[in-house]
XYZ file of C-alpha atoms in Angstrom:
298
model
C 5.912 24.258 -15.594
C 3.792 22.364 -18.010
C 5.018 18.645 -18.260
C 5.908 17.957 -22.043
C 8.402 21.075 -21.637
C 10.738 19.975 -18.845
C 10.970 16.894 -21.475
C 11.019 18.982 -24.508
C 14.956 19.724 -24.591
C 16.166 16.396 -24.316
C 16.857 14.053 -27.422
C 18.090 10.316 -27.579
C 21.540 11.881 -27.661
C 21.697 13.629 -24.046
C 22.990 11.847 -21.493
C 21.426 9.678 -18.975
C 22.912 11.628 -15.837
C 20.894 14.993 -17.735
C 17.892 12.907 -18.293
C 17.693 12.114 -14.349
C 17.965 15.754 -14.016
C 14.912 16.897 -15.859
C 13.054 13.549 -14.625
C 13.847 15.071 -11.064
C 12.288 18.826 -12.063
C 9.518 16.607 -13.224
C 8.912 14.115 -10.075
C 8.902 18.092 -8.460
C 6.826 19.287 -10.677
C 4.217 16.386 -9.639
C 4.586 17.429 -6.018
C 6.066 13.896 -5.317
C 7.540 14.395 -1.521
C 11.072 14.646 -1.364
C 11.637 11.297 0.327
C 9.881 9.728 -3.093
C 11.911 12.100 -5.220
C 15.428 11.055 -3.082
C 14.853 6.827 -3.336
C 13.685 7.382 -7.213
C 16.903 9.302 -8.266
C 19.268 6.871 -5.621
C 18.408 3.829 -7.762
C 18.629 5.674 -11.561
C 21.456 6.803 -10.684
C 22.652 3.531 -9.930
C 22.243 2.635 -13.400
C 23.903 5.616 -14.724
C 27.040 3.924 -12.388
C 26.733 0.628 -13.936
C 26.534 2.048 -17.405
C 29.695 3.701 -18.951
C 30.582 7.043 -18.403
C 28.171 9.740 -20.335
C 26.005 6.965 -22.376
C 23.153 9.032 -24.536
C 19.894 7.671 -22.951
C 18.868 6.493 -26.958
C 21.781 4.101 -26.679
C 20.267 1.645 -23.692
C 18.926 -1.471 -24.402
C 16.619 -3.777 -23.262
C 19.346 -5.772 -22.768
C 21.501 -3.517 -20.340
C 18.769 -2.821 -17.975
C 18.316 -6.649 -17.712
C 22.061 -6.570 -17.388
C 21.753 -4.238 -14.509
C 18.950 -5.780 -12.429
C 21.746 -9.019 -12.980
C 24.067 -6.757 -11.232
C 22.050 -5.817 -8.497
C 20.421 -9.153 -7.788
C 23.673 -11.364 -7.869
C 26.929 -9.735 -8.461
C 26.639 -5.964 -6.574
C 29.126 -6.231 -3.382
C 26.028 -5.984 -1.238
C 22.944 -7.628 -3.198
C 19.581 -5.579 -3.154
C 17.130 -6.992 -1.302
C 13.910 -8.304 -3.108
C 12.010 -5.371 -1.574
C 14.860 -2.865 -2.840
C 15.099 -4.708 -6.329
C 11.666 -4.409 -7.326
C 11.399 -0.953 -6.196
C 14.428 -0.006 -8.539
C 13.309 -1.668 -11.384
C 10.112 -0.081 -10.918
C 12.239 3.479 -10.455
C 13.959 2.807 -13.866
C 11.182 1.691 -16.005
C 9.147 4.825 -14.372
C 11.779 7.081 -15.723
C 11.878 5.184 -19.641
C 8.019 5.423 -19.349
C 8.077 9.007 -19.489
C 11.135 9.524 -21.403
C 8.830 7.427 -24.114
C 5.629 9.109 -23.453
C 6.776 12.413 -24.098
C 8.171 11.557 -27.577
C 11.959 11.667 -26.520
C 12.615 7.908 -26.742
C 10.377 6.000 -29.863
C 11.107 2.925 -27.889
C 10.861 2.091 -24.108
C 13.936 -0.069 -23.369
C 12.678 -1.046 -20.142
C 8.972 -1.757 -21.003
C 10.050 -5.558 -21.649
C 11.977 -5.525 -18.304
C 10.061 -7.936 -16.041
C 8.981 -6.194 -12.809
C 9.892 -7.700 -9.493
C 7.186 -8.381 -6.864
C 8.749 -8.265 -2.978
C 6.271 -9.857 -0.818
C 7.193 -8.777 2.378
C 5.999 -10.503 5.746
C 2.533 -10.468 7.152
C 1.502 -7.482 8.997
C 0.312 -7.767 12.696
C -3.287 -7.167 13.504
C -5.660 -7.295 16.304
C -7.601 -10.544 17.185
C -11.132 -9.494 17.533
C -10.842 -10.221 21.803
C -7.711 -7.839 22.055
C -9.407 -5.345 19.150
C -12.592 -5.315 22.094
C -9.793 -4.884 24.867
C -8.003 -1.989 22.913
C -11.564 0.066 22.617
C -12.409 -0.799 26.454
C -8.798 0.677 27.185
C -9.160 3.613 25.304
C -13.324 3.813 26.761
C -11.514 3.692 30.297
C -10.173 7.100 29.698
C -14.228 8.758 28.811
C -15.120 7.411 32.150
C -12.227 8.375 34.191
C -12.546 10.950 37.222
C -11.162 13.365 34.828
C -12.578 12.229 31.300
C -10.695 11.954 28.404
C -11.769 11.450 25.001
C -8.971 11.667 22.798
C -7.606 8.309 23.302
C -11.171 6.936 22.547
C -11.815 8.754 19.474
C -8.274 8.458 17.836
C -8.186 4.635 18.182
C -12.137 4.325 16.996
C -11.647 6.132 14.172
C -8.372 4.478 13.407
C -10.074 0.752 13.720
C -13.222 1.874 11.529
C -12.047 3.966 8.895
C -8.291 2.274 8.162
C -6.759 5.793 7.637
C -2.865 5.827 7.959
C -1.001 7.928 9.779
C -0.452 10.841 7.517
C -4.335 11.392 6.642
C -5.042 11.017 10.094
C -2.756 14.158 10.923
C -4.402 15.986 7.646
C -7.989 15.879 8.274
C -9.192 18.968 8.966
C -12.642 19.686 11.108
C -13.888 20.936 8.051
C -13.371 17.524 6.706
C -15.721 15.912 9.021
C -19.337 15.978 8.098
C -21.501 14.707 11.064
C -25.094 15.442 9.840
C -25.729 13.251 6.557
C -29.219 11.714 5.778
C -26.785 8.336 5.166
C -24.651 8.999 8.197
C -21.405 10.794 9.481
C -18.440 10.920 6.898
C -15.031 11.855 6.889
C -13.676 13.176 3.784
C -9.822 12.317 3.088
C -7.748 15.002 1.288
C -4.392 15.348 -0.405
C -2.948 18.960 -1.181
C -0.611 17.562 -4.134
C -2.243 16.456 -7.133
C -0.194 13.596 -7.740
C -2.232 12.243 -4.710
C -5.702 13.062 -6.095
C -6.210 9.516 -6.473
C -6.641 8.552 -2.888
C -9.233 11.028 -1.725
C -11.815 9.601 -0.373
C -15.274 9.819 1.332
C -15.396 7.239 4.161
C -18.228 6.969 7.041
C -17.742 6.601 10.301
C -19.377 5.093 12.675
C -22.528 6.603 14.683
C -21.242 6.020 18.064
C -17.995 7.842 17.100
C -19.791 10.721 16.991
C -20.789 11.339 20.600
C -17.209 10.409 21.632
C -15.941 13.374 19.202
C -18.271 16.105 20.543
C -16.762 14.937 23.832
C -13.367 15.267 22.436
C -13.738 18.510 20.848
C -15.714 19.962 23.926
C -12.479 19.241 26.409
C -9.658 19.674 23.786
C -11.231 22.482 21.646
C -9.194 21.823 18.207
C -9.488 24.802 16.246
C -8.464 23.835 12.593
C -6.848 20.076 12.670
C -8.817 16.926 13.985
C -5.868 16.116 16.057
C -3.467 19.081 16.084
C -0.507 16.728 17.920
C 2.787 15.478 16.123
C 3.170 12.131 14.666
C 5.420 11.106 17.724
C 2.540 12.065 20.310
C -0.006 10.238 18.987
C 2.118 6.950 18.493
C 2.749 7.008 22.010
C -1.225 7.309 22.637
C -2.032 4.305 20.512
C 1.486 2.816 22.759
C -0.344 3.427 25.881
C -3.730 2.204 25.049
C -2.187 -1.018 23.677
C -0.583 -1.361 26.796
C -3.473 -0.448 29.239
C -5.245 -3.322 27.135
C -2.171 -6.019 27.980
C -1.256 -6.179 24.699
C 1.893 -7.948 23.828
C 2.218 -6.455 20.527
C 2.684 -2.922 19.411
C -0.649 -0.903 18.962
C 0.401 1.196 15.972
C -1.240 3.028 12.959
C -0.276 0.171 10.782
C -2.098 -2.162 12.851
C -5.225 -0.541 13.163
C -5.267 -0.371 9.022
C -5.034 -3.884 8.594
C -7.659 -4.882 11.254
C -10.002 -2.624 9.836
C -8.911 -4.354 6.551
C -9.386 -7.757 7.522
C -12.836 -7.123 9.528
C -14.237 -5.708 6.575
C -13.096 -8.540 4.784
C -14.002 -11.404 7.066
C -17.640 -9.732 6.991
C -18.144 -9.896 3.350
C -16.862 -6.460 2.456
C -16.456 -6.767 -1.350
C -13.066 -6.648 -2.078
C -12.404 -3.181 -4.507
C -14.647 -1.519 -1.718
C -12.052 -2.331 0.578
C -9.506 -1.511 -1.807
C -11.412 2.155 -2.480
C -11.475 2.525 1.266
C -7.943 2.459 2.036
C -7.316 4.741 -0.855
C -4.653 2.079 -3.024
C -3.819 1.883 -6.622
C -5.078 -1.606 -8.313
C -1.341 -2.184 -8.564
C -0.624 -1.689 -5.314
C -3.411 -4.047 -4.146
C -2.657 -6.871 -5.393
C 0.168 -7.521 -2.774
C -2.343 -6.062 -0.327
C -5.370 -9.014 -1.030
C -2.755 -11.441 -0.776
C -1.634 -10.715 2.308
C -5.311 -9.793 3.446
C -6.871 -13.521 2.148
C -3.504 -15.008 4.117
C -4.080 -13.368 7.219
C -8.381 -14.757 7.020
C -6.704 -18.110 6.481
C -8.213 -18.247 3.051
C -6.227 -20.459 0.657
């Protein structure tokens, strides 16, 4: 369904609990997952509880959605947390934003609303002895009586590339391109289009390559690089970590940020890192904060 008509019945005079309605249609309409979709409507409809009963959506002011963050922040039987705040004031003005951009409202109410920024605690990475440890771990497994590669080229790839753990279970063999003039790449996809944005071209190391065909060879995937669920492979990276006497958690998370803060210790300019990890300007500012803390930079 074209955008501007899941927007083009509603006028300043329909209700705020129908607006959240067609917003809904719309987030689906987007192909926003349904987790996004569930959080987004949990904390408008929030509002539409604060608010009295059946208020047209041209009635609210500036003024009562600054009322309502009050609410939340100081006053709600059990406060939001910082994290939780920002993300619902970022839910409401996302919903006045379109309301506004497809004519229905002539002024956002919630454009003046300041947004909230939840800096939440460093992530955990790898020191560079245990990140050598981890891929002597995983190289264990190649050399073993009866060789292995998986572990080896899941961890690799992981620590070079920064993917998370929902491209790594999308890319496809076809996705991998191993014969480039400028080297091997991996190309990252999305199937929604709200996701567009992140796909990506990223290249991956030369000696990842050899431990692939190896892979490949004893596992024979057919269509997915790594045709295992998201459980199985957490308790690979679980294992290696703990082959290499880790006493932290070898996870997908982890092996983002170390690839993030090697790039960045070795001069990586900073939007290339930002283009490699596939984030929204927006969304990295909290990320180079936390990346400059974590090189010690001041």
């Amino acid at each position: 369904m074209p955008e501007n008509k899941i927007a083009s019945h509603l006028t300043q005079n329909t209700s705020l609990a129908s607006a959240i309605h067609s917003w809904e249609m719309y987030l689906a309409d987007q192909g926003r997952s349904p987790n996004t979709i569930k959080a987004f409507l949990s904390d408008v409809r929030l509002l539409a509880g604060f608010l009295p009963e059946k208020t047209a959506i041209g009635k609210i002011t500036t003024k009562d959605i600054n009322r309502f963050v009050d609410w939340m922040e100081k006053e709600r039987e059990v406060p939001s947390s910082p994290k939780t705040l920002a993300r619902r004031i970022t839910s409401v003005k996302s919903m006045f934003r379109w309301l506004h951009h497809y004519g229905v409202l002539v002024v956002d109410p919630a454009e003046k609303v300041a947004a909230r920024s939840a800096i939440s605690p460093l992530p955990i990475v790898l020191t560079p002895r245990e990140y050598d440890e981890v891929l002597l771990a995983a190289d264990r497994h190649r050399r073993a009586q009866k060789p292995d590669a998986r572990p080896y080229a899941l961890v690799y790839l992981l620590l070079t590339t920064g993917i998370k753990k929902s491209e790594t279970l999308g890319v496809l063999l076809e996705h991998l391109e191993l014969d480039l003039p400028d080297g091997p790449q991996v190309f990252i996809k999305y199937p929604t289009p709200a996701n567009r944005y992140k796909e990506r071209k990223l290249s991956l190391p030369l000696d990842w390559v050899p431990a692939f065909e190896e892979y490949a060879a004893q596992y024979q995937p057919v269509d997915r690089l790594f045709p295992w669920s998201p459980r199985r492979l957490e308790y690979l990276l679980e294992d290696i970590g703990n082959e290499a006497g880790l006493k932290k958690h070898l996870s997908f998370d982890m092996c983002r940020w170390t690839c993030a803060l090697n790039d960045y210790r070795t001069g990586e300019e900073p939007d290339k890192i930002r283009q490699k990890l596939g984030v929204s300007k927006i969304q990295w500012r909290e990320l180079f904060i936390k990346l400059k803390q974590l090189a010690g930079d001041k």
